[in-house]
Each structure stands twice: as structure tokens, then as C-alpha cells.
Amino acid sequence: MSGGEVAGILVAVFWAILVSFLAVALARLAQTLRATTKLVADVTDQAVPLLADASAAVRSAQTQIDRVDAIASDVQEVTSNASALSTTVASTFGGPLVKVAAFGYGVRRALGGRKENAPAREPRRTVIVGRTVPAARRKNRRK
């Protein structure tokens, strides 16, 4: 065998090994693509119902938010009405009720006088220049 024949055989073996490696790599790549395709199909099959459920949940949440908004606006209206009513009642009845209570207190004080069980009060004394003057002498001074 000559040198050219050996070189040709080496090149042919090299190419055969290279083609074998490429064939194995392509087979593995095809297997990976099949698995990926199956995975994407499974995800799509599961995602469509999940998206439908999520869409229904969002619609339900929106309905609930609309209801809460309506309730909040009703509560705000009731609060403003109650505030207006309390202001009206206070301005209409507040002044007269205070006057009636004050009048009743004055009448009780005027008619009640001294209670029977209450101890007798000491006569009032007036202090003049450091001395206490009895009430009897005070009456004489005024005359």
C-alpha cells in the first residue's frame, strides 16, 4: 500500500466517524423535538381550561367589585343623610331643649329651697380689716 492509499483510507474512516456522530446527534435532536412538541401540546391542553377558569374568576371578581361599589355609594348617601338629619334635629330641638332644661333647673332650685335632711347653714360672716363681723352686727351696720 502506498502512502496515498493509506491517506485515502484514513480520510474515509474520519468521514465515516464524523457522519456517525452527526447521525447520532440528529437522532437525539429529533427525539428532543418530539418530546418538546408533546410537552407543548400537553401544556396547551391544560392551559386552555385554566385560562377559561381564570377569565370566569376575573368576571366574577368584577361583578363583586361592582356590587361593593354600589354598596359603598349607598352607605355614603345614607351617611350624608344621617348627618343632615342630625344637624336639622340639633338646630330644631337643641336650643329649645337646653332652655327647657335650664328653666326646669331654675324652678327646682327656686321651689326646692333647703332640703329637710340638709344641715342648717351657718350665718354668713363678713371679714373687715382682718376681723370677722357676726351677721347680726352686719345688719345693724347697714341701717
Coordinates of N, CA and C in Angstrom, one line a residue, residues 79-131:
T79 N -74.9 58.0 55.0 CA -74.2 58.8 56.0 C -74.4 60.3 55.8
S80 N -74.5 60.8 54.6 CA -74.7 62.2 54.4 C -76.1 62.5 54.8
N81 N -77.1 61.6 54.6 CA -78.5 61.9 55.0 C -78.6 61.9 56.5
A82 N -77.9 61.0 57.2 CA -77.9 61.0 58.7 C -77.3 62.2 59.2
S83 N -76.2 62.7 58.6 CA -75.5 63.9 59.1 C -76.4 65.1 58.9
A84 N -77.1 65.2 57.8 CA -78.1 66.3 57.6 C -79.2 66.2 58.6
L85 N -79.7 65.0 58.8 CA -80.8 64.8 59.8 C -80.4 65.2 61.2
S86 N -79.2 64.8 61.6 CA -78.7 65.1 63.0 C -78.5 66.6 63.1
T87 N -78.0 67.3 62.0 CA -77.9 68.7 62.1 C -79.2 69.4 62.2
T88 N -80.2 68.9 61.4 CA -81.5 69.5 61.5 C -82.2 69.3 62.8
V89 N -82.1 68.1 63.4 CA -82.6 67.9 64.7 C -81.9 68.7 65.8
A90 N -80.6 68.8 65.7 CA -79.9 69.6 66.7 C -80.3 71.1 66.6
S91 N -80.4 71.6 65.4 CA -80.8 73.0 65.3 C -82.2 73.3 65.6
T92 N -83.1 72.3 65.4 CA -84.5 72.5 65.7 C -84.9 72.3 67.1
F93 N -84.3 71.2 67.7 CA -84.7 70.9 69.1 C -83.6 71.2 70.1
G94 N -82.4 71.4 69.7 CA -81.3 71.6 70.6 C -81.5 72.8 71.5
G95 N -81.7 74.0 70.8 CA -81.8 75.2 71.6 C -83.0 75.2 72.6
P96 N -84.2 74.9 72.1 CA -85.3 74.8 73.0 C -85.2 73.8 74.1
L97 N -84.6 72.7 73.9 CA -84.4 71.7 74.9 C -83.5 72.2 76.0
V98 N -82.4 72.9 75.6 CA -81.5 73.5 76.6 C -82.2 74.5 77.4
K99 N -83.0 75.3 76.8 CA -83.8 76.3 77.5 C -84.8 75.7 78.5
V100 N -85.5 74.7 78.0 CA -86.4 74.0 78.9 C -85.7 73.3 80.1
A101 N -84.5 72.7 79.8 CA -83.8 72.1 80.9 C -83.3 73.2 81.9
A102 N -82.8 74.3 81.4 CA -82.4 75.4 82.3 C -83.5 75.9 83.1
F103 N -84.7 76.1 82.5 CA -85.9 76.6 83.2 C -86.3 75.6 84.3
G104 N -86.3 74.3 83.9 CA -86.7 73.3 84.9 C -85.7 73.3 86.1
Y105 N -84.4 73.5 85.8 CA -83.4 73.5 86.9 C -83.7 74.8 87.8
G106 N -84.0 75.9 87.2 CA -84.2 77.1 87.9 C -85.5 77.0 88.8
V107 N -86.5 76.4 88.3 CA -87.7 76.2 89.0 C -87.5 75.2 90.2
R108 N -86.7 74.2 90.0 CA -86.4 73.2 91.1 C -85.6 74.0 92.2
R109 N -84.7 74.8 91.8 CA -83.9 75.5 92.8 C -84.7 76.5 93.5
A110 N -85.6 77.2 92.8 CA -86.4 78.2 93.5 C -87.5 77.5 94.4
L111 N -88.1 76.5 94.0 CA -89.1 75.8 94.8 C -88.6 74.9 95.8
G112 N -87.4 74.3 95.5 CA -86.8 73.3 96.4 C -86.3 73.9 97.7
G113 N -85.7 75.1 97.6 CA -85.2 75.7 98.8 C -84.2 74.8 99.5
R114 N -84.3 74.7 100.8 CA -83.5 73.9 101.6 C -84.1 72.6 101.9
K115 N -83.4 71.5 101.7 CA -84.0 70.2 101.9 C -84.1 70.0 103.4
E116 N -85.1 69.2 103.8 CA -85.3 68.9 105.3 C -84.2 68.2 105.9
N117 N -83.6 67.3 105.2 CA -82.5 66.5 105.8 C -81.1 67.2 105.7
A118 N -81.1 68.3 105.0 CA -79.8 69.0 104.9 C -79.5 69.8 106.2
P119 N -78.2 69.8 106.6 CA -77.9 70.6 107.8 C -78.1 72.1 107.6
A120 N -78.4 72.8 108.7 CA -78.6 74.2 108.6 C -77.3 74.9 108.3
R121 N -77.4 75.9 107.5 CA -76.2 76.6 107.1 C -75.8 77.6 108.2
E122 N -74.6 77.8 108.4 CA -74.1 78.8 109.3 C -74.4 80.2 108.7
P123 N -74.7 81.2 109.6 CA -74.9 82.5 109.0 C -73.6 83.0 108.3
R124 N -73.8 83.8 107.3 CA -72.6 84.3 106.6 C -71.9 85.4 107.4
R125 N -70.6 85.4 107.3 CA -69.9 86.4 108.0 C -69.1 87.3 107.0
T126 N -68.9 88.5 107.4 CA -68.1 89.4 106.5 C -66.8 89.7 107.2
V127 N -65.7 89.7 106.5 CA -64.4 90.0 107.0 C -64.1 91.4 106.7
I128 N -63.8 92.2 107.8 CA -63.5 93.6 107.6 C -62.2 93.8 108.3
V129 N -61.2 94.2 107.6 CA -59.9 94.5 108.0 C -59.3 93.5 108.9
G130 N -59.4 92.2 108.5 CA -58.8 91.2 109.3 C -59.7 90.6 110.4
R131 N -60.9 91.2 110.6 CA -61.8 90.7 111.7 C -63.1 90.1 111.1

